[in-house]
Amino acid sequence: MKIGIIGAGNIGGNLTRRLTALGHDVSVANSRGPETLSALAEETGAHAVTAADAARGAQVVVVTVPLKAVPALAAGFLDGAAEGAVVIDTGNYYPQQRDGRIAAIEDGLPESRWTEGQIGHPVIKAFNGTYAQDILSNGTPAGTADRQALPVAGDDAAAKQTVRDLIDELGFDTVDAGGLDTSWRQQPGTPVYGNRGDVAAIEKALDSASAERTAEWRA
């Protein structure tokens, strides 16, 4: 599968490592230019490209940049993606730590719904509460007892299944976390955020989430 990754931080970098190892054709970009990704490209065999080119021909595009950087993504960056491309949003709103105040999110709009509006394309929310190191070290074969599970939210059932299949390839079970309107269940501060549990544990964590954002996660 042809995959574009926009953002080469901890999550983006480790997804690049694992997905290329699985045989996917990966292009990776950051905000500083492809010349700064030469070491990652040499290590993995991924193509280092500009952010404007990362999605070209991609069947899956991973947007893994700070929320404050989402509005600065190149206009039309998804125009060259494959027809029906699936976009994964791994982002989190960190108002005190990084992003500053985003009024719509403070007023209750789910974070990935905000990102979807900024980029003008439906998104599937995944990997946002996953420790980057787990992507490299915690994957296990399907059927393994207590296999770590990740929540996946989105409105398009087919796109969500594509993401769930990809996560299974990476070595993790998944839990359908519903649509984007209830994706607040996996935002920072919820019981599922950073949870390394199996399917049953993740389902329980999602069910026990509260829509009330605590003070630590408000501007």
PDB file of C-alpha atoms in Angstrom:
ATOM      1  CA  MET A   1       0.000   0.000   0.000  1.00  0.00           C
ATOM      2  CA  LYS A   2       1.164   3.539  -0.726  1.00  0.00           C
ATOM      3  CA  ILE A   3       1.152   5.587   2.473  1.00  0.00           C
ATOM      4  CA  GLY A   4       1.975   9.247   3.063  1.00  0.00           C
ATOM      5  CA  ILE A   5       3.024  10.423   6.517  1.00  0.00           C
ATOM      6  CA  ILE A   6       2.975  14.133   7.303  1.00  0.00           C
ATOM      7  CA  GLY A   7       4.938  14.698  10.470  1.00  0.00           C
ATOM      8  CA  ALA A   8       8.112  12.855  11.435  1.00  0.00           C
ATOM      9  CA  GLY A   9       8.060  13.204  15.196  1.00  0.00           C
ATOM     10  CA  ASN A  10       7.855  10.263  17.573  1.00  0.00           C
ATOM     11  CA  ILE A  11       4.633   8.771  16.198  1.00  0.00           C
ATOM     12  CA  GLY A  12       5.307   9.637  12.557  1.00  0.00           C
ATOM     13  CA  GLY A  13       8.877   8.408  12.696  1.00  0.00           C
ATOM     14  CA  ASN A  14       7.990   5.091  14.296  1.00  0.00           C
ATOM     15  CA  LEU A  15       5.071   4.517  11.942  1.00  0.00           C
ATOM     16  CA  THR A  16       7.523   5.099   9.099  1.00  0.00           C
ATOM     17  CA  ARG A  17       9.853   2.470  10.559  1.00  0.00           C
ATOM     18  CA  ARG A  18       7.167  -0.162  11.070  1.00  0.00           C
ATOM     19  CA  LEU A  19       5.196   0.391   7.887  1.00  0.00           C
ATOM     20  CA  THR A  20       8.259   0.243   5.650  1.00  0.00           C
ATOM     21  CA  ALA A  21       9.359  -2.926   7.456  1.00  0.00           C
ATOM     22  CA  LEU A  22       5.964  -4.412   6.566  1.00  0.00           C
ATOM     23  CA  GLY A  23       6.593  -3.661   2.899  1.00  0.00           C
ATOM     24  CA  HIS A  24       4.468  -0.563   2.422  1.00  0.00           C
ATOM     25  CA  ASP A  25       5.608   2.224   0.085  1.00  0.00           C
ATOM     26  CA  VAL A  26       5.975   5.156   2.482  1.00  0.00           C
ATOM     27  CA  SER A  27       6.598   8.827   1.788  1.00  0.00           C
ATOM     28  CA  VAL A  28       7.343  10.971   4.819  1.00  0.00           C
ATOM     29  CA  ALA A  29       7.461  14.729   5.260  1.00  0.00           C
ATOM     30  CA  ASN A  30       7.959  17.322   7.966  1.00  0.00           C
ATOM     31  CA  SER A  31       7.774  21.101   8.180  1.00  0.00           C
ATOM     32  CA  ARG A  32      11.533  21.593   7.761  1.00  0.00           C
ATOM     33  CA  GLY A  33      12.037  19.944   4.375  1.00  0.00           C
ATOM     34  CA  PRO A  34      13.066  16.529   3.045  1.00  0.00           C
ATOM     35  CA  GLU A  35      16.784  17.196   3.484  1.00  0.00           C
ATOM     36  CA  THR A  36      16.248  16.989   7.258  1.00  0.00           C
ATOM     37  CA  LEU A  37      14.811  13.471   6.890  1.00  0.00           C
ATOM     38  CA  SER A  38      17.745  11.899   5.099  1.00  0.00           C
ATOM     39  CA  ALA A  39      18.728   9.740   8.082  1.00  0.00           C
ATOM     40  CA  LEU A  40      15.189   8.371   8.497  1.00  0.00           C
ATOM     41  CA  ALA A  41      14.929   7.740   4.765  1.00  0.00           C
ATOM     42  CA  GLU A  42      18.266   5.921   4.719  1.00  0.00           C
ATOM     43  CA  GLU A  43      17.314   3.848   7.764  1.00  0.00           C
ATOM     44  CA  THR A  44      13.896   2.806   6.475  1.00  0.00           C
ATOM     45  CA  GLY A  45      13.853   3.117   2.693  1.00  0.00           C
ATOM     46  CA  ALA A  46      11.011   5.639   2.921  1.00  0.00           C
ATOM     47  CA  HIS A  47      10.876   8.540   0.472  1.00  0.00           C
ATOM     48  CA  ALA A  48      11.650  11.900   2.082  1.00  0.00           C
ATOM     49  CA  VAL A  49       9.414  14.484   0.395  1.00  0.00           C
ATOM     50  CA  THR A  50       7.847  17.880   0.980  1.00  0.00           C
ATOM     51  CA  ALA A  51       4.613  18.089   2.939  1.00  0.00           C
ATOM     52  CA  ALA A  52       2.860  19.178  -0.259  1.00  0.00           C
ATOM     53  CA  ASP A  53       3.951  15.940  -1.970  1.00  0.00           C
ATOM     54  CA  ALA A  54       3.536  13.402   0.842  1.00  0.00           C
ATOM     55  CA  ALA A  55      -0.025  12.470  -0.099  1.00  0.00           C
ATOM     56  CA  ARG A  56       0.596  12.161  -3.835  1.00  0.00           C
ATOM     57  CA  GLY A  57      -0.863   8.835  -4.947  1.00  0.00           C
ATOM     58  CA  ALA A  58      -1.305   7.680  -1.339  1.00  0.00           C
ATOM     59  CA  GLN A  59      -4.117   5.338  -0.369  1.00  0.00           C
ATOM     60  CA  VAL A  60      -3.626   6.212   3.299  1.00  0.00           C
ATOM     61  CA  VAL A  61      -2.389   9.576   4.599  1.00  0.00           C
ATOM     62  CA  VAL A  62      -1.324   9.975   8.226  1.00  0.00           C
ATOM     63  CA  VAL A  63      -1.499  13.520   9.594  1.00  0.00           C
ATOM     64  CA  THR A  64       0.636  13.538  12.730  1.00  0.00           C
ATOM     65  CA  VAL A  65       1.505  17.166  13.435  1.00  0.00           C
ATOM     66  CA  PRO A  66       0.744  19.412  16.427  1.00  0.00           C
ATOM     67  CA  LEU A  67      -2.805  20.756  16.271  1.00  0.00           C
ATOM     68  CA  LYS A  68      -1.490  24.319  16.126  1.00  0.00           C
ATOM     69  CA  ALA A  69       0.305  23.365  12.879  1.00  0.00           C
ATOM     70  CA  VAL A  70      -2.735  21.872  11.133  1.00  0.00           C
ATOM     71  CA  PRO A  71      -4.007  25.185   9.673  1.00  0.00           C
ATOM     72  CA  ALA A  72      -0.550  25.768   8.162  1.00  0.00           C
ATOM     73  CA  LEU A  73      -0.590  22.567   6.099  1.00  0.00           C
ATOM     74  CA  ALA A  74      -0.242  23.335   2.407  1.00  0.00           C
ATOM     75  CA  ALA A  75      -3.525  24.183   0.719  1.00  0.00           C
ATOM     76  CA  GLY A  76      -4.699  21.245  -1.366  1.00  0.00           C
ATOM     77  CA  PHE A  77      -2.127  18.870   0.118  1.00  0.00           C
ATOM     78  CA  LEU A  78      -4.602  16.001  -0.330  1.00  0.00           C
ATOM     79  CA  ASP A  79      -5.487  16.832  -3.937  1.00  0.00           C
ATOM     80  CA  GLY A  80      -3.006  14.333  -5.364  1.00  0.00           C
ATOM     81  CA  ALA A  81      -4.000  11.456  -3.081  1.00  0.00           C
ATOM     82  CA  ALA A  82      -5.519   8.302  -4.538  1.00  0.00           C
ATOM     83  CA  GLU A  83      -9.269   8.288  -5.057  1.00  0.00           C
ATOM     84  CA  GLY A  84     -10.979   7.407  -1.788  1.00  0.00           C
ATOM     85  CA  ALA A  85      -7.829   7.976   0.252  1.00  0.00           C
ATOM     86  CA  VAL A  86      -8.170   7.395   3.988  1.00  0.00           C
ATOM     87  CA  VAL A  87      -6.790  10.113   6.272  1.00  0.00           C
ATOM     88  CA  ILE A  88      -5.668   9.184   9.779  1.00  0.00           C
ATOM     89  CA  ASP A  89      -5.505  11.919  12.408  1.00  0.00           C
ATOM     90  CA  THR A  90      -3.183  11.124  15.324  1.00  0.00           C
ATOM     91  CA  GLY A  91      -3.376  14.600  16.839  1.00  0.00           C
ATOM     92  CA  ASN A  92      -4.155  15.777  20.358  1.00  0.00           C
ATOM     93  CA  TYR A  93      -5.040  19.185  21.759  1.00  0.00           C
ATOM     94  CA  TYR A  94      -2.471  20.298  24.323  1.00  0.00           C
ATOM     95  CA  PRO A  95      -3.535  23.892  25.085  1.00  0.00           C
ATOM     96  CA  GLN A  96      -1.267  24.504  28.087  1.00  0.00           C
ATOM     97  CA  GLN A  97       1.685  22.469  26.907  1.00  0.00           C
ATOM     98  CA  ARG A  98       1.901  23.359  23.207  1.00  0.00           C
ATOM     99  CA  ASP A  99      -1.070  24.480  21.122  1.00  0.00           C
ATOM    100  CA  GLY A 100      -2.526  27.513  22.855  1.00  0.00           C
ATOM    101  CA  ARG A 101      -6.251  28.121  22.952  1.00  0.00           C
ATOM    102  CA  ILE A 102      -8.436  26.773  20.142  1.00  0.00           C
ATOM    103  CA  ALA A 103     -11.866  28.225  20.856  1.00  0.00           C
ATOM    104  CA  ALA A 104     -13.986  25.630  19.048  1.00  0.00           C
ATOM    105  CA  ILE A 105     -12.354  22.769  20.942  1.00  0.00           C
ATOM    106  CA  GLU A 106     -12.674  24.638  24.236  1.00  0.00           C
ATOM    107  CA  ASP A 107     -16.382  24.964  23.438  1.00  0.00           C
ATOM    108  CA  GLY A 108     -16.714  21.194  23.082  1.00  0.00           C
ATOM    109  CA  LEU A 109     -15.952  20.334  19.461  1.00  0.00           C
ATOM    110  CA  PRO A 110     -14.090  16.988  19.355  1.00  0.00           C
ATOM    111  CA  GLU A 111     -10.454  17.499  18.419  1.00  0.00           C
ATOM    112  CA  SER A 112     -10.534  15.332  15.295  1.00  0.00           C
ATOM    113  CA  ARG A 113     -13.756  17.003  14.123  1.00  0.00           C
ATOM    114  CA  TRP A 114     -11.855  20.294  14.293  1.00  0.00           C
ATOM    115  CA  THR A 115      -8.944  18.829  12.307  1.00  0.00           C
ATOM    116  CA  GLU A 116     -11.353  17.430   9.729  1.00  0.00           C
ATOM    117  CA  GLY A 117     -12.786  20.903   9.222  1.00  0.00           C
ATOM    118  CA  GLN A 118      -9.338  22.450   8.882  1.00  0.00           C
ATOM    119  CA  ILE A 119      -8.146  20.056   6.163  1.00  0.00           C
ATOM    120  CA  GLY A 120     -11.470  19.667   4.377  1.00  0.00           C
ATOM    121  CA  HIS A 121     -11.430  15.859   4.368  1.00  0.00           C
ATOM    122  CA  PRO A 122     -12.963  13.185   6.626  1.00  0.00           C
ATOM    123  CA  VAL A 123     -10.522  11.677   9.117  1.00  0.00           C
ATOM    124  CA  ILE A 124     -10.194   8.531  11.175  1.00  0.00           C
ATOM    125  CA  LYS A 125      -8.862   9.114  14.706  1.00  0.00           C
ATOM    126  CA  ALA A 126      -6.209   6.583  15.701  1.00  0.00           C
ATOM    127  CA  PHE A 127      -2.818   6.355  17.437  1.00  0.00           C
ATOM    128  CA  ASN A 128      -3.499   9.565  19.375  1.00  0.00           C
ATOM    129  CA  GLY A 129      -3.232   7.897  22.776  1.00  0.00           C
ATOM    130  CA  THR A 130      -0.534   5.415  21.813  1.00  0.00           C
ATOM    131  CA  TYR A 131       2.994   5.632  23.209  1.00  0.00           C
ATOM    132  CA  ALA A 132       5.378   5.964  20.267  1.00  0.00           C
ATOM    133  CA  GLN A 133       7.693   3.280  21.595  1.00  0.00           C
ATOM    134  CA  ASP A 134       4.799   0.810  21.714  1.00  0.00           C
ATOM    135  CA  ILE A 135       4.503   1.018  17.928  1.00  0.00           C
ATOM    136  CA  LEU A 136       8.013  -0.408  17.687  1.00  0.00           C
ATOM    137  CA  SER A 137       8.028  -2.859  20.561  1.00  0.00           C
ATOM    138  CA  ASN A 138       4.544  -3.983  21.603  1.00  0.00           C
ATOM    139  CA  GLY A 139       3.066  -5.477  18.443  1.00  0.00           C
ATOM    140  CA  THR A 140       2.205  -9.187  18.628  1.00  0.00           C
ATOM    141  CA  PRO A 141       0.594 -11.707  16.247  1.00  0.00           C
ATOM    142  CA  ALA A 142      -3.188 -11.824  15.944  1.00  0.00           C
ATOM    143  CA  GLY A 143      -4.680 -14.139  18.537  1.00  0.00           C
ATOM    144  CA  THR A 144      -2.012 -13.461  21.164  1.00  0.00           C
ATOM    145  CA  ALA A 145      -3.508 -13.477  24.650  1.00  0.00           C
ATOM    146  CA  ASP A 146      -3.951  -9.969  26.121  1.00  0.00           C
ATOM    147  CA  ARG A 147      -2.883  -8.390  22.831  1.00  0.00           C
ATOM    148  CA  GLN A 148      -2.717  -4.605  23.175  1.00  0.00           C
ATOM    149  CA  ALA A 149      -5.672  -2.850  21.561  1.00  0.00           C
ATOM    150  CA  LEU A 150      -6.101   0.651  20.137  1.00  0.00           C
ATOM    151  CA  PRO A 151      -9.345   2.635  19.820  1.00  0.00           C
ATOM    152  CA  VAL A 152     -10.318   3.824  16.336  1.00  0.00           C
ATOM    153  CA  ALA A 153     -13.029   6.436  15.720  1.00  0.00           C
ATOM    154  CA  GLY A 154     -14.529   7.721  12.494  1.00  0.00           C
ATOM    155  CA  ASP A 155     -17.711   8.139  10.494  1.00  0.00           C
ATOM    156  CA  ASP A 156     -16.859   6.100   7.383  1.00  0.00           C
ATOM    157  CA  ALA A 157     -17.112   2.364   8.096  1.00  0.00           C
ATOM    158  CA  ALA A 158     -14.964   1.331   5.126  1.00  0.00           C
ATOM    159  CA  ALA A 159     -12.235   3.868   5.935  1.00  0.00           C
ATOM    160  CA  LYS A 160     -12.298   2.799   9.572  1.00  0.00           C
ATOM    161  CA  GLN A 161     -11.873  -0.834   8.529  1.00  0.00           C
ATOM    162  CA  THR A 162      -8.867   0.079   6.387  1.00  0.00           C
ATOM    163  CA  VAL A 163      -7.247   1.663   9.443  1.00  0.00           C
ATOM    164  CA  ARG A 164      -8.149  -1.260  11.681  1.00  0.00           C
ATOM    165  CA  ASP A 165      -6.624  -3.690   9.186  1.00  0.00           C
ATOM    166  CA  LEU A 166      -3.441  -1.617   9.069  1.00  0.00           C
ATOM    167  CA  ILE A 167      -3.226  -1.564  12.872  1.00  0.00           C
ATOM    168  CA  ASP A 168      -3.680  -5.332  12.925  1.00  0.00           C
ATOM    169  CA  GLU A 169      -0.711  -5.591  10.549  1.00  0.00           C
ATOM    170  CA  LEU A 170       1.285  -3.535  13.029  1.00  0.00           C
ATOM    171  CA  GLY A 171       0.492  -6.086  15.718  1.00  0.00           C
ATOM    172  CA  PHE A 172      -2.420  -4.628  17.685  1.00  0.00           C
ATOM    173  CA  ASP A 173      -6.104  -5.372  18.128  1.00  0.00           C
ATOM    174  CA  THR A 174      -8.586  -2.533  17.677  1.00  0.00           C
ATOM    175  CA  VAL A 175     -11.824  -1.351  19.235  1.00  0.00           C
ATOM    176  CA  ASP A 176     -14.436   0.547  17.235  1.00  0.00           C
ATOM    177  CA  ALA A 177     -14.785   3.742  19.258  1.00  0.00           C
ATOM    178  CA  GLY A 178     -17.757   5.057  17.263  1.00  0.00           C
ATOM    179  CA  GLY A 179     -18.008   8.190  15.164  1.00  0.00           C
ATOM    180  CA  LEU A 180     -16.051  11.423  15.399  1.00  0.00           C
ATOM    181  CA  ASP A 181     -18.781  13.137  17.389  1.00  0.00           C
ATOM    182  CA  THR A 182     -18.003  10.804  20.294  1.00  0.00           C
ATOM    183  CA  SER A 183     -14.254  10.641  19.678  1.00  0.00           C
ATOM    184  CA  TRP A 184     -13.818  12.767  22.816  1.00  0.00           C
ATOM    185  CA  ARG A 185     -13.822   9.371  24.544  1.00  0.00           C
ATOM    186  CA  GLN A 186     -10.199   8.903  23.458  1.00  0.00           C
ATOM    187  CA  GLN A 187      -8.887  12.446  23.900  1.00  0.00           C
ATOM    188  CA  PRO A 188      -6.181  13.359  26.464  1.00  0.00           C
ATOM    189  CA  GLY A 189      -7.341  12.980  30.039  1.00  0.00           C
ATOM    190  CA  THR A 190      -9.739  10.099  29.346  1.00  0.00           C
ATOM    191  CA  PRO A 191      -9.246   6.577  30.751  1.00  0.00           C
ATOM    192  CA  VAL A 192      -8.279   5.161  27.364  1.00  0.00           C
ATOM    193  CA  TYR A 193      -5.547   7.729  26.706  1.00  0.00           C
ATOM    194  CA  GLY A 194      -2.211   5.934  27.110  1.00  0.00           C
ATOM    195  CA  ASN A 195      -4.010   2.727  28.075  1.00  0.00           C
ATOM    196  CA  ARG A 196      -2.059  -0.395  27.057  1.00  0.00           C
ATOM    197  CA  GLY A 197      -4.942  -2.781  27.762  1.00  0.00           C
ATOM    198  CA  ASP A 198      -6.520  -5.481  25.634  1.00  0.00           C
ATOM    199  CA  VAL A 199      -9.876  -5.220  23.863  1.00  0.00           C
ATOM    200  CA  ALA A 200     -11.915  -5.660  27.041  1.00  0.00           C
ATOM    201  CA  ALA A 201      -9.885  -3.037  28.914  1.00  0.00           C
ATOM    202  CA  ILE A 202     -10.147  -0.533  26.087  1.00  0.00           C
ATOM    203  CA  GLU A 203     -13.906  -1.055  25.752  1.00  0.00           C
ATOM    204  CA  LYS A 204     -14.303  -0.483  29.490  1.00  0.00           C
ATOM    205  CA  ALA A 205     -12.138   2.645  29.370  1.00  0.00           C
ATOM    206  CA  LEU A 206     -14.139   4.110  26.486  1.00  0.00           C
ATOM    207  CA  ASP A 207     -17.419   3.409  28.270  1.00  0.00           C
ATOM    208  CA  SER A 208     -16.233   5.157  31.432  1.00  0.00           C
ATOM    209  CA  ALA A 209     -15.054   8.352  29.730  1.00  0.00           C
ATOM    210  CA  SER A 210     -16.556  11.710  30.580  1.00  0.00           C
ATOM    211  CA  ALA A 211     -17.139  14.492  28.071  1.00  0.00           C
ATOM    212  CA  GLU A 212     -16.081  17.049  30.693  1.00  0.00           C
ATOM    213  CA  ARG A 213     -12.559  18.267  29.930  1.00  0.00           C
ATOM    214  CA  THR A 214     -10.540  18.559  33.139  1.00  0.00           C
ATOM    215  CA  ALA A 215      -8.557  21.679  34.051  1.00  0.00           C
ATOM    216  CA  GLU A 216      -5.247  20.126  32.996  1.00  0.00           C
ATOM    217  CA  TRP A 217      -6.522  19.824  29.433  1.00  0.00           C
ATOM    218  CA  ARG A 218      -8.151  23.255  29.072  1.00  0.00           C
ATOM    219  CA  ALA A 219      -6.532  26.520  28.063  1.00  0.00           C
TER     220      ALA A 219
END
